[in-house]
Amino acid sequence: MPPRSAAVPGPPRPTVRRARAADAEALHGLSRLFFRCGALRERPLALYAADAADFLVVERADGTLAGCLGLRINPDEPSGPGGVLYNFCVAPGSQGRGVGSALLRAALARASERSLRAVFTATGGGGELFLRHGFTPAAAGLAPASWASALDPRRGSRVLARTL
């Protein structure tokens, strides 16, 4: 009988945590990589400090951020509370390692805990990660009005939604 090979453990699953105000510079620094290529709209550092509570992050062992994702909750929508995922980015050296999936799972869990009816996002890319997590194309008019009205049609973003 051939010997059994031991299971080779994979890399540890990324750990997601809530961002703190002290993470504002790191959030801005990570996002700046994506401003330059046009994947994200540029936001000033002060917004990251003010909105730090919206963000979930994955931190590398050296303390730098591997990724971040914001979840803005819109409680006063006519059709019920909704959320918007924004500023989703994963550092180039961390892409393809489960960081994005871990952030998205954590954001969806947080949205569910807050009893949101749906979560929306806009992407200039194909949105494959969102589609794998149950998002589908949606009309911007179904999203929280304050967010939908701020979408720049010149960017050609695709709106995706997931009902919770």
mmCIF file of C-alpha atoms in Angstrom:
data_model
loop_
_atom_site.group_PDB
_atom_site.id
_atom_site.type_symbol
_atom_site.label_atom_id
_atom_site.label_comp_id
_atom_site.label_asym_id
_atom_site.label_seq_id
_atom_site.Cartn_x
_atom_site.Cartn_y
_atom_site.Cartn_z
ATOM 1 C CA MET A 1 0.000 0.000 0.000
ATOM 2 C CA PRO A 2 1.519 3.391 -0.967
ATOM 3 C CA PRO A 3 2.202 5.833 1.861
ATOM 4 C CA ARG A 4 -0.338 8.566 2.365
ATOM 5 C CA SER A 5 0.884 12.015 1.633
ATOM 6 C CA ALA A 6 0.243 14.572 4.303
ATOM 7 C CA ALA A 7 -2.036 17.417 3.401
ATOM 8 C CA VAL A 8 -0.017 20.492 2.652
ATOM 9 C CA PRO A 9 -1.535 23.456 4.444
ATOM 10 C CA GLY A 10 -2.212 26.470 2.263
ATOM 11 C CA PRO A 11 -1.428 30.019 3.218
ATOM 12 C CA PRO A 12 -3.342 31.280 6.238
ATOM 13 C CA ARG A 13 -6.669 32.902 5.511
ATOM 14 C CA PRO A 14 -6.450 36.703 5.563
ATOM 15 C CA THR A 15 -7.732 38.283 8.767
ATOM 16 C CA VAL A 16 -10.126 41.180 8.317
ATOM 17 C CA ARG A 17 -10.508 43.915 10.901
ATOM 18 C CA ARG A 18 -12.319 47.234 11.158
ATOM 19 C CA ALA A 19 -10.190 50.217 10.221
ATOM 20 C CA ARG A 20 -9.328 52.827 12.813
ATOM 21 C CA ALA A 21 -8.809 56.570 12.377
ATOM 22 C CA ALA A 22 -5.073 55.876 12.721
ATOM 23 C CA ASP A 23 -5.284 53.838 9.479
ATOM 24 C CA ALA A 24 -6.266 56.890 7.400
ATOM 25 C CA GLU A 25 -2.777 57.464 5.948
ATOM 26 C CA ALA A 26 -2.360 53.785 5.092
ATOM 27 C CA LEU A 27 -5.835 53.683 3.479
ATOM 28 C CA HIS A 28 -4.989 56.756 1.421
ATOM 29 C CA GLY A 29 -1.568 55.372 0.474
ATOM 30 C CA LEU A 30 -2.969 52.031 -0.678
ATOM 31 C CA SER A 31 -5.765 53.753 -2.598
ATOM 32 C CA ARG A 32 -3.358 56.178 -4.280
ATOM 33 C CA LEU A 33 -2.010 53.284 -6.376
ATOM 34 C CA PHE A 34 -5.504 52.917 -7.820
ATOM 35 C CA PHE A 35 -6.100 56.664 -8.296
ATOM 36 C CA ARG A 36 -3.161 56.798 -10.679
ATOM 37 C CA CYS A 37 -4.527 54.150 -13.031
ATOM 38 C CA GLY A 38 -8.082 55.521 -12.867
ATOM 39 C CA ALA A 39 -9.573 52.523 -11.053
ATOM 40 C CA LEU A 40 -10.630 54.740 -8.127
ATOM 41 C CA ARG A 41 -11.691 58.349 -7.916
ATOM 42 C CA GLU A 42 -9.178 60.364 -5.949
ATOM 43 C CA ARG A 43 -10.210 61.231 -2.403
ATOM 44 C CA PRO A 44 -8.280 63.445 -0.017
ATOM 45 C CA LEU A 45 -6.626 62.056 3.097
ATOM 46 C CA ALA A 46 -9.129 63.940 5.277
ATOM 47 C CA LEU A 47 -11.974 61.813 3.859
ATOM 48 C CA TYR A 48 -10.191 58.619 4.835
ATOM 49 C CA ALA A 49 -9.816 59.948 8.368
ATOM 50 C CA ALA A 50 -13.471 61.010 8.535
ATOM 51 C CA ASP A 51 -14.764 57.758 7.013
ATOM 52 C CA ALA A 52 -12.350 55.271 8.627
ATOM 53 C CA ALA A 53 -15.255 53.550 10.429
ATOM 54 C CA ASP A 54 -16.679 52.552 7.005
ATOM 55 C CA PHE A 55 -13.597 50.490 6.152
ATOM 56 C CA LEU A 56 -12.570 46.908 6.613
ATOM 57 C CA VAL A 57 -8.891 46.115 6.107
ATOM 58 C CA VAL A 58 -6.504 43.206 5.853
ATOM 59 C CA GLU A 59 -3.119 43.902 7.380
ATOM 60 C CA ARG A 60 0.092 42.133 6.383
ATOM 61 C CA ALA A 61 2.468 40.741 9.013
ATOM 62 C CA ASP A 62 4.685 43.835 8.576
ATOM 63 C CA GLY A 63 1.765 46.148 9.449
ATOM 64 C CA THR A 64 1.126 47.470 5.931
ATOM 65 C CA LEU A 65 -2.309 47.127 4.417
ATOM 66 C CA ALA A 66 -2.905 44.308 1.956
ATOM 67 C CA GLY A 67 -6.383 45.560 1.079
ATOM 68 C CA CYS A 68 -9.359 47.676 2.056
ATOM 69 C CA LEU A 69 -13.064 47.982 1.347
ATOM 70 C CA GLY A 70 -15.537 50.631 2.469
ATOM 71 C CA LEU A 71 -19.178 49.934 3.320
ATOM 72 C CA ARG A 72 -21.348 53.031 3.534
ATOM 73 C CA ILE A 73 -24.722 52.409 5.114
ATOM 74 C CA ASN A 74 -27.687 54.449 3.910
ATOM 75 C CA PRO A 75 -30.391 53.834 6.540
ATOM 76 C CA ASP A 76 -33.033 56.258 5.253
ATOM 77 C CA GLU A 77 -33.729 54.929 1.766
ATOM 78 C CA PRO A 78 -37.428 54.789 0.776
ATOM 79 C CA SER A 79 -37.181 51.071 -0.059
ATOM 80 C CA GLY A 80 -35.329 50.238 3.163
ATOM 81 C CA PRO A 81 -31.771 50.524 4.400
ATOM 82 C CA GLY A 82 -29.152 49.873 1.751
ATOM 83 C CA GLY A 83 -25.393 49.875 1.527
ATOM 84 C CA VAL A 84 -22.695 50.804 -0.936
ATOM 85 C CA LEU A 85 -19.323 49.115 -1.244
ATOM 86 C CA TYR A 86 -16.619 51.524 -2.319
ATOM 87 C CA ASN A 87 -12.880 52.077 -2.495
ATOM 88 C CA PHE A 88 -12.196 48.337 -2.872
ATOM 89 C CA CYS A 89 -8.518 47.756 -3.471
ATOM 90 C CA VAL A 90 -5.966 45.027 -2.900
ATOM 91 C CA ALA A 91 -2.240 45.784 -2.996
ATOM 92 C CA PRO A 92 -0.517 44.360 -6.073
ATOM 93 C CA GLY A 93 1.582 41.874 -4.059
ATOM 94 C CA SER A 94 -1.532 40.561 -2.297
ATOM 95 C CA GLN A 95 -3.808 40.064 -5.302
ATOM 96 C CA GLY A 96 -4.864 36.484 -5.981
ATOM 97 C CA ARG A 97 -4.258 35.460 -2.348
ATOM 98 C CA GLY A 98 -7.821 35.626 -1.017
ATOM 99 C CA VAL A 99 -7.599 39.164 0.365
ATOM 100 C CA GLY A 100 -10.384 40.541 -1.828
ATOM 101 C CA SER A 101 -12.668 37.589 -1.132
ATOM 102 C CA ALA A 102 -12.072 37.885 2.618
ATOM 103 C CA LEU A 103 -12.876 41.604 2.543
ATOM 104 C CA LEU A 104 -16.007 41.068 0.475
ATOM 105 C CA ARG A 105 -17.273 38.229 2.717
ATOM 106 C CA ALA A 106 -16.707 40.387 5.810
ATOM 107 C CA ALA A 107 -18.476 43.378 4.244
ATOM 108 C CA LEU A 108 -21.472 41.240 3.282
ATOM 109 C CA ALA A 109 -21.619 39.793 6.799
ATOM 110 C CA ARG A 110 -21.505 43.308 8.260
ATOM 111 C CA ALA A 111 -24.263 44.447 5.885
ATOM 112 C CA SER A 112 -26.396 41.463 6.875
ATOM 113 C CA GLU A 113 -25.843 42.171 10.582
ATOM 114 C CA ARG A 114 -27.097 45.712 9.965
ATOM 115 C CA SER A 115 -30.232 44.320 8.229
ATOM 116 C CA LEU A 116 -29.534 46.040 4.923
ATOM 117 C CA ARG A 117 -31.926 45.130 2.099
ATOM 118 C CA ALA A 118 -29.210 45.214 -0.567
ATOM 119 C CA VAL A 119 -25.609 46.209 -1.222
ATOM 120 C CA PHE A 120 -24.504 48.070 -4.361
ATOM 121 C CA THR A 121 -21.171 48.776 -5.978
ATOM 122 C CA ALA A 122 -19.844 50.254 -9.207
ATOM 123 C CA THR A 123 -16.918 48.846 -11.108
ATOM 124 C CA GLY A 124 -15.076 49.874 -14.223
ATOM 125 C CA GLY A 125 -13.853 46.314 -14.695
ATOM 126 C CA GLY A 126 -15.667 43.063 -15.273
ATOM 127 C CA GLY A 127 -16.656 42.649 -11.624
ATOM 128 C CA GLU A 128 -15.831 38.931 -11.604
ATOM 129 C CA LEU A 129 -15.227 38.795 -7.843
ATOM 130 C CA PHE A 130 -18.572 40.478 -7.163
ATOM 131 C CA LEU A 131 -20.365 38.151 -9.587
ATOM 132 C CA ARG A 132 -18.839 35.106 -7.849
ATOM 133 C CA HIS A 133 -20.276 36.438 -4.578
ATOM 134 C CA GLY A 134 -23.844 36.723 -5.851
ATOM 135 C CA PHE A 135 -23.917 40.242 -7.271
ATOM 136 C CA THR A 136 -25.847 40.894 -10.463
ATOM 137 C CA PRO A 137 -26.095 43.904 -12.803
ATOM 138 C CA ALA A 138 -28.549 46.506 -11.495
ATOM 139 C CA ALA A 139 -30.002 49.844 -12.473
ATOM 140 C CA ALA A 140 -28.361 52.745 -10.664
ATOM 141 C CA GLY A 141 -31.830 54.037 -9.796
ATOM 142 C CA LEU A 142 -32.305 51.135 -7.378
ATOM 143 C CA ALA A 143 -29.221 52.138 -5.371
ATOM 144 C CA PRO A 144 -29.128 54.724 -2.568
ATOM 145 C CA ALA A 145 -29.948 58.013 -4.291
ATOM 146 C CA SER A 146 -27.053 60.032 -2.840
ATOM 147 C CA TRP A 147 -24.558 57.489 -4.183
ATOM 148 C CA ALA A 148 -26.247 56.916 -7.544
ATOM 149 C CA SER A 149 -26.393 60.647 -8.254
ATOM 150 C CA ALA A 150 -22.623 60.922 -7.686
ATOM 151 C CA LEU A 151 -21.735 58.284 -10.304
ATOM 152 C CA ASP A 152 -19.771 59.825 -13.159
ATOM 153 C CA PRO A 153 -21.169 58.490 -16.458
ATOM 154 C CA ARG A 154 -17.855 59.289 -18.195
ATOM 155 C CA ARG A 155 -16.214 56.533 -16.157
ATOM 156 C CA GLY A 156 -18.448 53.880 -17.728
ATOM 157 C CA SER A 157 -18.918 52.094 -14.419
ATOM 158 C CA ARG A 158 -21.163 49.080 -14.187
ATOM 159 C CA VAL A 159 -23.548 48.993 -11.208
ATOM 160 C CA LEU A 160 -23.857 45.649 -9.440
ATOM 161 C CA ALA A 161 -26.108 44.685 -6.541
ATOM 162 C CA ARG A 162 -26.699 41.852 -4.146
ATOM 163 C CA THR A 163 -29.929 41.420 -2.249
ATOM 164 C CA LEU A 164 -29.409 40.330 1.350
#
